[in-house]
Amino acid sequence: MPRADPRGALLLGVLSAGCYSGLSGRADGAGSDDASATEPGGSGSGETAEVPEPAEVEAPTVRRLTQAEFTHSVRDLLGPVDLSAIEADSNQEGFFAVGAARVALSPAGVAAYELALDAATAQAFADPANAAGLVACVPATVADVACIRDAIAAFGRRAWRRPLNATELDRYAGIATDVGVETGDALVALRHALWGVLQSPHFLYRVELGTPSEDDGGRVKFSSYEMASRLAFTMWNTLPDDALLDAAQADELATSTGIAAQAQRMLADPRARQGVANFVAEHYRLWQLEEKAKDTTQFPEWTPTLKAAMRQEMLARIEEVVFTTPADFLSLYDDDKVFVNNELAALYGLPAVEPDAFHPATLPAGDARRGLIGSAMILALNSLPARTSATERGQFIAETLLCKTVPPPPPDVDTNLDDDDGSGGPVVHRTLREKLEPHRENPACAGCHNVTDPLGLALEHFDTMGRYRETDLGLTIDASGELDGVPFVDAAELAVALREHPDALSCLVRKLYTYTAGRLPFDAEDDFLAAIGVEFEVNDNRFDRLLLAIVTHDDFRFAHPADSVLGTDQGEGP
Amino acid sequence: MKMLPRRTVLRGLIGGTALALPLPRLVSMLNGNGTAYADGSPLRPRYLTWFFGNGADPAHWVPAAVGVGDAWAPSTALAPLAEFKPWLSVLSGYQVAVPAIYAHKSAPAAVLTGAQAMDGGDVQLPSIDQLLAPVINADTAFPSGLHVGISNVTGAGALDFNISFSGPNAPNPPNYDPVALFTNLLALSGTLEPDPALFRRKKILDAVAADASELRAKLGSQDKERLDRHLDGLDQLQAQIDAIANAADCGMPVDPNVAYPDRGADGAITRGRCQAFADLLTFAFSCELTRVATHVFSCAACHAGYPEAGLGEVTFHEDFGHRLSPMGVDFGTAGFHTGVEYTMSCLAELLQRFRDTPDGAGNLLDNVAIYATSCVGLPWDHRMDDFPMLVIGKAGGRLRGDIHHRSAGENTSMVPFTLLQTLGGAQPSFGAAEGLVSAGIPEILA
């Protein structure tokens, strides 16, 4: 069972090479051009030009539904039921979507599914009238076998994102028969069959593995049903609807044209907002806000309602720029538009709103607060409980917005930034910039801190909750710095520099694709990602167009890029 | 053993393969005076990892004198464990040998698995509890053990919330809900009349397992491993249903809602929650529903507060672990010490119940091995030397107890390896690379 993970050696290699500031996040971990070079095939002595060996890439893996996907899917099937806790998602490479493709469920996690789905199906079937709205056919008696089978088949097609085969249908109809014999209650019998359908790995995992396509030179291609699943989870964060499954049944999702028709329809559906919100929640780690602790002795304003307001504001900003008034997504990076209720307005230093509900507002001209990095949510999330963290805030900007790699600190580093040195002498306050100065001067630390700290220090006018402060304990704050050669005097200018950064667009493309694919992009997908980036740009950087560009691209229908082959792992093993 | 007719009927429904089933320990399984199994073999030992975040200050933690028996006395930090001194082995001076690549992560990975952490909250090797599970726990209702947690507040950059790993990308996350565990244990206790609906669950699980097996055949090796774990979970549920159908009365676990109604929300650090889980783990061990468990008091670098310890709502990691309290370093140091003593007092809740629960010829503490450790040594410098490590219990006479053994900077992996060997693991070594050891600590053995 225990196996060495080659990523270990890789990680150490990256660390020993110091802080890498190029684009991060490749499936093979390469960060430089030479690492992506393919060894030429053959001896090279022939007269014909050498033909490069096709790159070998990882085969697709099944992905456990994330908590969000599971919740949305169950409620699509059963209505607004309560769901008890299931095993937590694992965040890898910044996304639950990636953890879902790598991490195994524990045995206790299997039990948690059984329990949650028992209660959910029981709740949905407690009222026969409600149950009747959930199934294709309501059996009058346990003898109504045809109706029970129809109900299981229709429910199963939706839940599993494909029709059940005859064996599978018999298997779950058999449960209904047995329970029917025991209880004499057809609805109870059907409820148990559907409880089983939902515990099946075909529901709990996204089984999108593809099969070799002769028409495409043997390239592994996703079936129309698999494409329906990919489209729905990518765009809606939930199951396909019947229209999408009908399109799959007609094999209309085998071509980009067919996919484009469905994708356009899906973007106009309210569930698209749920899909984009989930990407943002993962990308900006909105989920972490709930568990973010602050020192409430110093910051009594840090309440559950304030955290909820911060989260809601971020989603409102996204909704505005993606759906309400579709615009350049990167305008989020330096916009002066915010959304506030009274709790958040107070934190932003804006007038109270009436009534106390979310309203759009505009930050004053000349305000240091601008864009995403000025949002309370980003500032508070990337801070420590009692103080700011230029390193964490800078790391967010560098890694999340610009795809730079920032490795963890070297061994045995003193991470204390306390004013009090414990000597018993007088405590001399210093600004965070002064405290961090040794890190930028020490060669072992400077490689990374020179990337993160100037960016994070630009946000020092905002305390650990994101509230503006003129000084830090009476000391003057110097928020100036430089981003890859572009100087800025404060956070507002940094926000503009971020929007205009040459990597901002390609990084967003890369992050969205990582989330979509459930893995880091392959080197062999560089051309694909570049093409998507161009498409994004010519469509005024509109996020909805970016989403469309990804799902309608030819490569989205295949498990690997053209001119590559899958690793030989597939289908092997005991 | 009185078997209810309905139970017999149910067993008939399920197939009646009672002899092959994992069972809670029944009176009939023990010899006449209850000191051993009926065939004369000694009771199986139990194992538990007890983990707390944010480390300890050696000046406060390490007892002043080394030696056995009267030669040593517990330190201030360990004073809450003083009444359990006969079962206590304090192991000081050990050092984490893997490089400190990740603060609060390299060290817990090393002391739990013997190897460096991976990026992203993962480990390279199974944790000690999962190495022991197949050795002493395969025939119980929870073959991979029970895993519980008190605090569900995160620690930045640490191993998520997990301390138990079956391997890379295979954590056993803790359960924070004592009521859920109570419900599960109650069903397995044999106290309740089994629900005839159990057979429906078995039928469903059969169908799901058939789906999983068919799917497995189409998968690559990594996915196969993941689905195998899912199948393990299905098997475990099936085995538990069989156990319910066949169990005799094992007594009744303590209902957290009755005994500790004011224990606080799931995830909060309170004594009531420590007591609730202590009761349930004692029941599970006593009844041999499992012989392996893990208990996370607080995760690595946990940011939760310890309000009951008088430390306010501030984050323990920041104000005290890093002594960043606005009240100054002295206040931070004192508060840190208070927090560690409070932590040990919660451990004492478990030890007290183990000691007071008869088991075989002695008590549960005689038959358990508890490995208590943390994510860091002295926290304000992220030190990895003089690491906090305790072994508690006598593991069925295998451990001597009542000892403070001090090492001159040897590898922390030696502690879990000693327990692995002592409890029957056949592995000749433990850990990997800098963490690899092949020698134990004979001084703590009986």
mmCIF file with all atom_site columns, N, CA and C in Angstrom, chain A residues 376-422:
data_model
loop_
_atom_site.group_PDB
_atom_site.id
_atom_site.type_symbol
_atom_site.label_atom_id
_atom_site.label_alt_id
_atom_site.label_comp_id
_atom_site.label_asym_id
_atom_site.label_entity_id
_atom_site.label_seq_id
_atom_site.pdbx_PDB_ins_code
_atom_site.Cartn_x
_atom_site.Cartn_y
_atom_site.Cartn_z
_atom_site.occupancy
_atom_site.B_iso_or_equiv
_atom_site.pdbx_formal_charge
_atom_site.auth_seq_id
_atom_site.auth_comp_id
_atom_site.auth_asym_id
_atom_site.auth_atom_id
_atom_site.pdbx_PDB_model_num
ATOM 1   N N  . ALA A 1 376 ? -12.539 43.215 1.716   1.00 0.00 ? 376 ALA A N  1
ATOM 2   C CA . ALA A 1 376 ? -12.351 42.792 3.109   1.00 0.00 ? 376 ALA A CA 1
ATOM 3   C C  . ALA A 1 376 ? -12.093 41.293 3.176   1.00 0.00 ? 376 ALA A C  1
ATOM 4   N N  . MET A 1 377 ? -12.780 40.548 2.305   1.00 0.00 ? 377 MET A N  1
ATOM 5   C CA . MET A 1 377 ? -12.640 39.095 2.364   1.00 0.00 ? 377 MET A CA 1
ATOM 6   C C  . MET A 1 377 ? -11.208 38.658 2.072   1.00 0.00 ? 377 MET A C  1
ATOM 7   N N  . ILE A 1 378 ? -10.622 39.206 1.033   1.00 0.00 ? 378 ILE A N  1
ATOM 8   C CA . ILE A 1 378 ? -9.250  38.806 0.683   1.00 0.00 ? 378 ILE A CA 1
ATOM 9   C C  . ILE A 1 378 ? -8.269  39.291 1.745   1.00 0.00 ? 378 ILE A C  1
ATOM 10  N N  . LEU A 1 379 ? -8.478  40.493 2.238   1.00 0.00 ? 379 LEU A N  1
ATOM 11  C CA . LEU A 1 379 ? -7.557  41.043 3.247   1.00 0.00 ? 379 LEU A CA 1
ATOM 12  C C  . LEU A 1 379 ? -7.637  40.270 4.556   1.00 0.00 ? 379 LEU A C  1
ATOM 13  N N  . ALA A 1 380 ? -8.861  39.940 4.977   1.00 0.00 ? 380 ALA A N  1
ATOM 14  C CA . ALA A 1 380 ? -9.028  39.252 6.264   1.00 0.00 ? 380 ALA A CA 1
ATOM 15  C C  . ALA A 1 380 ? -8.584  37.798 6.173   1.00 0.00 ? 380 ALA A C  1
ATOM 16  N N  . LEU A 1 381 ? -8.881  37.194 5.046   1.00 0.00 ? 381 LEU A N  1
ATOM 17  C CA . LEU A 1 381 ? -8.553  35.773 4.892   1.00 0.00 ? 381 LEU A CA 1
ATOM 18  C C  . LEU A 1 381 ? -7.045  35.555 4.887   1.00 0.00 ? 381 LEU A C  1
ATOM 19  N N  . ASN A 1 382 ? -6.327  36.488 4.296   1.00 0.00 ? 382 ASN A N  1
ATOM 20  C CA . ASN A 1 382 ? -4.887  36.320 4.175   1.00 0.00 ? 382 ASN A CA 1
ATOM 21  C C  . ASN A 1 382 ? -4.153  37.127 5.247   1.00 0.00 ? 382 ASN A C  1
ATOM 22  N N  . SER A 1 383 ? -4.672  37.047 6.444   1.00 0.00 ? 383 SER A N  1
ATOM 23  C CA . SER A 1 383 ? -4.073  37.715 7.597   1.00 0.00 ? 383 SER A CA 1
ATOM 24  C C  . SER A 1 383 ? -4.060  36.748 8.762   1.00 0.00 ? 383 SER A C  1
ATOM 25  N N  . LEU A 1 384 ? -3.309  37.101 9.774   1.00 0.00 ? 384 LEU A N  1
ATOM 26  C CA . LEU A 1 384 ? -3.228  36.279 10.971  1.00 0.00 ? 384 LEU A CA 1
ATOM 27  C C  . LEU A 1 384 ? -4.307  36.735 11.957  1.00 0.00 ? 384 LEU A C  1
ATOM 28  N N  . PRO A 1 385 ? -4.501  35.986 13.029  1.00 0.00 ? 385 PRO A N  1
ATOM 29  C CA . PRO A 1 385 ? -5.604  36.311 13.932  1.00 0.00 ? 385 PRO A CA 1
ATOM 30  C C  . PRO A 1 385 ? -5.518  37.695 14.567  1.00 0.00 ? 385 PRO A C  1
ATOM 31  N N  . ALA A 1 386 ? -4.310  38.149 14.861  1.00 0.00 ? 386 ALA A N  1
ATOM 32  C CA . ALA A 1 386 ? -4.216  39.420 15.572  1.00 0.00 ? 386 ALA A CA 1
ATOM 33  C C  . ALA A 1 386 ? -3.448  40.480 14.789  1.00 0.00 ? 386 ALA A C  1
ATOM 34  N N  . ARG A 1 387 ? -2.966  40.120 13.621  1.00 0.00 ? 387 ARG A N  1
ATOM 35  C CA . ARG A 1 387 ? -2.155  41.087 12.876  1.00 0.00 ? 387 ARG A CA 1
ATOM 36  C C  . ARG A 1 387 ? -2.219  40.747 11.385  1.00 0.00 ? 387 ARG A C  1
ATOM 37  N N  . THR A 1 388 ? -1.725  41.663 10.612  1.00 0.00 ? 388 THR A N  1
ATOM 38  C CA . THR A 1 388 ? -1.700  41.415 9.167   1.00 0.00 ? 388 THR A CA 1
ATOM 39  C C  . THR A 1 388 ? -0.549  40.473 8.847   1.00 0.00 ? 388 THR A C  1
ATOM 40  N N  . SER A 1 389 ? -0.534  39.985 7.626   1.00 0.00 ? 389 SER A N  1
ATOM 41  C CA . SER A 1 389 ? 0.596   39.183 7.170   1.00 0.00 ? 389 SER A CA 1
ATOM 42  C C  . SER A 1 389 ? 0.923   39.599 5.748   1.00 0.00 ? 389 SER A C  1
ATOM 43  N N  . ALA A 1 390 ? 2.003   40.366 5.624   1.00 0.00 ? 390 ALA A N  1
ATOM 44  C CA . ALA A 1 390 ? 2.406   40.769 4.276   1.00 0.00 ? 390 ALA A CA 1
ATOM 45  C C  . ALA A 1 390 ? 2.772   39.545 3.459   1.00 0.00 ? 390 ALA A C  1
ATOM 46  N N  . THR A 1 391 ? 3.297   38.532 4.132   1.00 0.00 ? 391 THR A N  1
ATOM 47  C CA . THR A 1 391 ? 3.726   37.334 3.409   1.00 0.00 ? 391 THR A CA 1
ATOM 48  C C  . THR A 1 391 ? 2.519   36.573 2.871   1.00 0.00 ? 391 THR A C  1
ATOM 49  N N  . GLU A 1 392 ? 1.484   36.388 3.720   1.00 0.00 ? 392 GLU A N  1
ATOM 50  C CA . GLU A 1 392 ? 0.301   35.655 3.245   1.00 0.00 ? 392 GLU A CA 1
ATOM 51  C C  . GLU A 1 392 ? -0.437  36.442 2.170   1.00 0.00 ? 392 GLU A C  1
ATOM 52  N N  . ARG A 1 393 ? -0.560  37.743 2.378   1.00 0.00 ? 393 ARG A N  1
ATOM 53  C CA . ARG A 1 393 ? -1.259  38.551 1.376   1.00 0.00 ? 393 ARG A CA 1
ATOM 54  C C  . ARG A 1 393 ? -0.473  38.579 0.064   1.00 0.00 ? 393 ARG A C  1
ATOM 55  N N  . GLY A 1 394 ? 0.832   38.709 0.204   1.00 0.00 ? 394 GLY A N  1
ATOM 56  C CA . GLY A 1 394 ? 1.660   38.701 -0.996  1.00 0.00 ? 394 GLY A CA 1
ATOM 57  C C  . GLY A 1 394 ? 1.620   37.352 -1.700  1.00 0.00 ? 394 GLY A C  1
ATOM 58  N N  . GLN A 1 395 ? 1.565   36.308 -0.882  1.00 0.00 ? 395 GLN A N  1
ATOM 59  C CA . GLN A 1 395 ? 1.498   34.961 -1.464  1.00 0.00 ? 395 GLN A CA 1
ATOM 60  C C  . GLN A 1 395 ? 0.192   34.778 -2.243  1.00 0.00 ? 395 GLN A C  1
ATOM 61  N N  . PHE A 1 396 ? -0.900  35.325 -1.710  1.00 0.00 ? 396 PHE A N  1
ATOM 62  C CA . PHE A 1 396 ? -2.172  35.240 -2.431  1.00 0.00 ? 396 PHE A CA 1
ATOM 63  C C  . PHE A 1 396 ? -2.047  35.913 -3.798  1.00 0.00 ? 396 PHE A C  1
ATOM 64  N N  . ILE A 1 397 ? -1.482  37.106 -3.799  1.00 0.00 ? 397 ILE A N  1
ATOM 65  C CA . ILE A 1 397 ? -1.360  37.833 -5.072  1.00 0.00 ? 397 ILE A CA 1
ATOM 66  C C  . ILE A 1 397 ? -0.443  37.071 -6.024  1.00 0.00 ? 397 ILE A C  1
ATOM 67  N N  . ALA A 1 398 ? 0.696   36.628 -5.500  1.00 0.00 ? 398 ALA A N  1
ATOM 68  C CA . ALA A 1 398 ? 1.688   35.978 -6.361  1.00 0.00 ? 398 ALA A CA 1
ATOM 69  C C  . ALA A 1 398 ? 1.181   34.639 -6.888  1.00 0.00 ? 398 ALA A C  1
ATOM 70  N N  . GLU A 1 399 ? 0.599   33.831 -5.997  1.00 0.00 ? 399 GLU A N  1
ATOM 71  C CA . GLU A 1 399 ? 0.212   32.475 -6.407  1.00 0.00 ? 399 GLU A CA 1
ATOM 72  C C  . GLU A 1 399 ? -1.159  32.430 -7.065  1.00 0.00 ? 399 GLU A C  1
ATOM 73  N N  . THR A 1 400 ? -2.124  33.076 -6.455  1.00 0.00 ? 400 THR A N  1
ATOM 74  C CA . THR A 1 400 ? -3.502  32.931 -6.934  1.00 0.00 ? 400 THR A CA 1
ATOM 75  C C  . THR A 1 400 ? -3.777  33.805 -8.152  1.00 0.00 ? 400 THR A C  1
ATOM 76  N N  . LEU A 1 401 ? -3.223  35.016 -8.166  1.00 0.00 ? 401 LEU A N  1
ATOM 77  C CA . LEU A 1 401 ? -3.545  35.927 -9.264  1.00 0.00 ? 401 LEU A CA 1
ATOM 78  C C  . LEU A 1 401 ? -2.501  35.928 -10.367 1.00 0.00 ? 401 LEU A C  1
ATOM 79  N N  . LEU A 1 402 ? -1.258  35.566 -10.020 1.00 0.00 ? 402 LEU A N  1
ATOM 80  C CA . LEU A 1 402 ? -0.206  35.633 -11.030 1.00 0.00 ? 402 LEU A CA 1
ATOM 81  C C  . LEU A 1 402 ? 0.464   34.285 -11.283 1.00 0.00 ? 402 LEU A C  1
ATOM 82  N N  . CYS A 1 403 ? 0.031   33.233 -10.592 1.00 0.00 ? 403 CYS A N  1
ATOM 83  C CA . CYS A 1 403 ? 0.551   31.875 -10.808 1.00 0.00 ? 403 CYS A CA 1
ATOM 84  C C  . CYS A 1 403 ? 2.055   31.770 -10.593 1.00 0.00 ? 403 CYS A C  1
ATOM 85  N N  . LYS A 1 404 ? 2.584   32.566 -9.689  1.00 0.00 ? 404 LYS A N  1
ATOM 86  C CA . LYS A 1 404 ? 3.986   32.385 -9.326  1.00 0.00 ? 404 LYS A CA 1
ATOM 87  C C  . LYS A 1 404 ? 4.064   31.307 -8.240  1.00 0.00 ? 404 LYS A C  1
ATOM 88  N N  . THR A 1 405 ? 5.209   30.647 -8.150  1.00 0.00 ? 405 THR A N  1
ATOM 89  C CA . THR A 1 405 ? 5.392   29.630 -7.123  1.00 0.00 ? 405 THR A CA 1
ATOM 90  C C  . THR A 1 405 ? 6.122   30.231 -5.930  1.00 0.00 ? 405 THR A C  1
ATOM 91  N N  . VAL A 1 406 ? 5.544   30.058 -4.760  1.00 0.00 ? 406 VAL A N  1
ATOM 92  C CA . VAL A 1 406 ? 6.190   30.543 -3.536  1.00 0.00 ? 406 VAL A CA 1
ATOM 93  C C  . VAL A 1 406 ? 6.339   29.353 -2.591  1.00 0.00 ? 406 VAL A C  1
ATOM 94  N N  . PRO A 1 407 ? 7.510   28.742 -2.544  1.00 0.00 ? 407 PRO A N  1
ATOM 95  C CA . PRO A 1 407 ? 7.700   27.587 -1.657  1.00 0.00 ? 407 PRO A CA 1
ATOM 96  C C  . PRO A 1 407 ? 7.641   28.005 -0.197  1.00 0.00 ? 407 PRO A C  1
ATOM 97  N N  . PRO A 1 408 ? 7.463   27.018 0.696   1.00 0.00 ? 408 PRO A N  1
ATOM 98  C CA . PRO A 1 408 ? 7.439   27.329 2.124   1.00 0.00 ? 408 PRO A CA 1
ATOM 99  C C  . PRO A 1 408 ? 8.812   27.772 2.617   1.00 0.00 ? 408 PRO A C  1
ATOM 100 N N  . PRO A 1 409 ? 8.881   28.320 3.823   1.00 0.00 ? 409 PRO A N  1
ATOM 101 C CA . PRO A 1 409 ? 10.159  28.830 4.316   1.00 0.00 ? 409 PRO A CA 1
ATOM 102 C C  . PRO A 1 409 ? 11.198  27.735 4.482   1.00 0.00 ? 409 PRO A C  1
ATOM 103 N N  . PRO A 1 410 ? 12.483  28.100 4.418   1.00 0.00 ? 410 PRO A N  1
ATOM 104 C CA . PRO A 1 410 ? 13.531  27.098 4.612   1.00 0.00 ? 410 PRO A CA 1
ATOM 105 C C  . PRO A 1 410 ? 13.550  26.611 6.056   1.00 0.00 ? 410 PRO A C  1
ATOM 106 N N  . PRO A 1 411 ? 14.253  25.483 6.298   1.00 0.00 ? 411 PRO A N  1
ATOM 107 C CA . PRO A 1 411 ? 14.272  24.909 7.638   1.00 0.00 ? 411 PRO A CA 1
ATOM 108 C C  . PRO A 1 411 ? 14.787  25.887 8.682   1.00 0.00 ? 411 PRO A C  1
ATOM 109 N N  . ASP A 1 412 ? 14.256  25.726 9.891   1.00 0.00 ? 412 ASP A N  1
ATOM 110 C CA . ASP A 1 412 ? 14.763  26.393 11.086  1.00 0.00 ? 412 ASP A CA 1
ATOM 111 C C  . ASP A 1 412 ? 14.762  27.918 10.983  1.00 0.00 ? 412 ASP A C  1
ATOM 112 N N  . VAL A 1 413 ? 13.864  28.445 10.182  1.00 0.00 ? 413 VAL A N  1
ATOM 113 C CA . VAL A 1 413 ? 13.807  29.899 10.082  1.00 0.00 ? 413 VAL A CA 1
ATOM 114 C C  . VAL A 1 413 ? 13.033  30.452 11.283  1.00 0.00 ? 413 VAL A C  1
ATOM 115 N N  . ASP A 1 414 ? 13.457  31.586 11.768  1.00 0.00 ? 414 ASP A N  1
ATOM 116 C CA . ASP A 1 414 ? 12.732  32.245 12.851  1.00 0.00 ? 414 ASP A CA 1
ATOM 117 C C  . ASP A 1 414 ? 11.599  33.044 12.230  1.00 0.00 ? 414 ASP A C  1
ATOM 118 N N  . THR A 1 415 ? 10.380  32.608 12.458  1.00 0.00 ? 415 THR A N  1
ATOM 119 C CA . THR A 1 415 ? 9.238   33.280 11.832  1.00 0.00 ? 415 THR A CA 1
ATOM 120 C C  . THR A 1 415 ? 8.606   34.300 12.768  1.00 0.00 ? 415 THR A C  1
ATOM 121 N N  . ASN A 1 416 ? 9.204   34.483 13.935  1.00 0.00 ? 416 ASN A N  1
ATOM 122 C CA . ASN A 1 416 ? 8.629   35.443 14.865  1.00 0.00 ? 416 ASN A CA 1
ATOM 123 C C  . ASN A 1 416 ? 8.859   36.873 14.401  1.00 0.00 ? 416 ASN A C  1
ATOM 124 N N  . LEU A 1 417 ? 7.806   37.650 14.475  1.00 0.00 ? 417 LEU A N  1
ATOM 125 C CA . LEU A 1 417 ? 7.920   39.060 14.088  1.00 0.00 ? 417 LEU A CA 1
ATOM 126 C C  . LEU A 1 417 ? 7.432   39.920 15.235  1.00 0.00 ? 417 LEU A C  1
ATOM 127 N N  . ASP A 1 418 ? 7.789   39.512 16.442  1.00 0.00 ? 418 ASP A N  1
ATOM 128 C CA . ASP A 1 418 ? 7.287   40.218 17.607  1.00 0.00 ? 418 ASP A CA 1
ATOM 129 C C  . ASP A 1 418 ? 8.159   41.427 17.920  1.00 0.00 ? 418 ASP A C  1
ATOM 130 N N  . ASP A 1 419 ? 7.501   42.470 18.430  1.00 0.00 ? 419 ASP A N  1
ATOM 131 C CA . ASP A 1 419 ? 8.269   43.637 18.883  1.00 0.00 ? 419 ASP A CA 1
ATOM 132 C C  . ASP A 1 419 ? 9.051   43.319 20.147  1.00 0.00 ? 419 ASP A C  1
ATOM 133 N N  . ASP A 1 420 ? 8.459   42.450 20.974  1.00 0.00 ? 420 ASP A N  1
ATOM 134 C CA . ASP A 1 420 ? 9.052   42.127 22.268  1.00 0.00 ? 420 ASP A CA 1
ATOM 135 C C  . ASP A 1 420 ? 10.034  40.976 22.074  1.00 0.00 ? 420 ASP A C  1
ATOM 136 N N  . ASP A 1 421 ? 11.297  41.239 22.329  1.00 0.00 ? 421 ASP A N  1
ATOM 137 C CA . ASP A 1 421 ? 12.286  40.176 22.103  1.00 0.00 ? 421 ASP A CA 1
ATOM 138 C C  . ASP A 1 421 ? 12.459  39.275 23.323  1.00 0.00 ? 421 ASP A C  1
ATOM 139 N N  . GLY A 1 422 ? 11.651  39.504 24.339  1.00 0.00 ? 422 GLY A N  1
ATOM 140 C CA . GLY A 1 422 ? 11.699  38.637 25.509  1.00 0.00 ? 422 GLY A CA 1
ATOM 141 C C  . GLY A 1 422 ? 12.864  38.922 26.434  1.00 0.00 ? 422 GLY A C  1
#
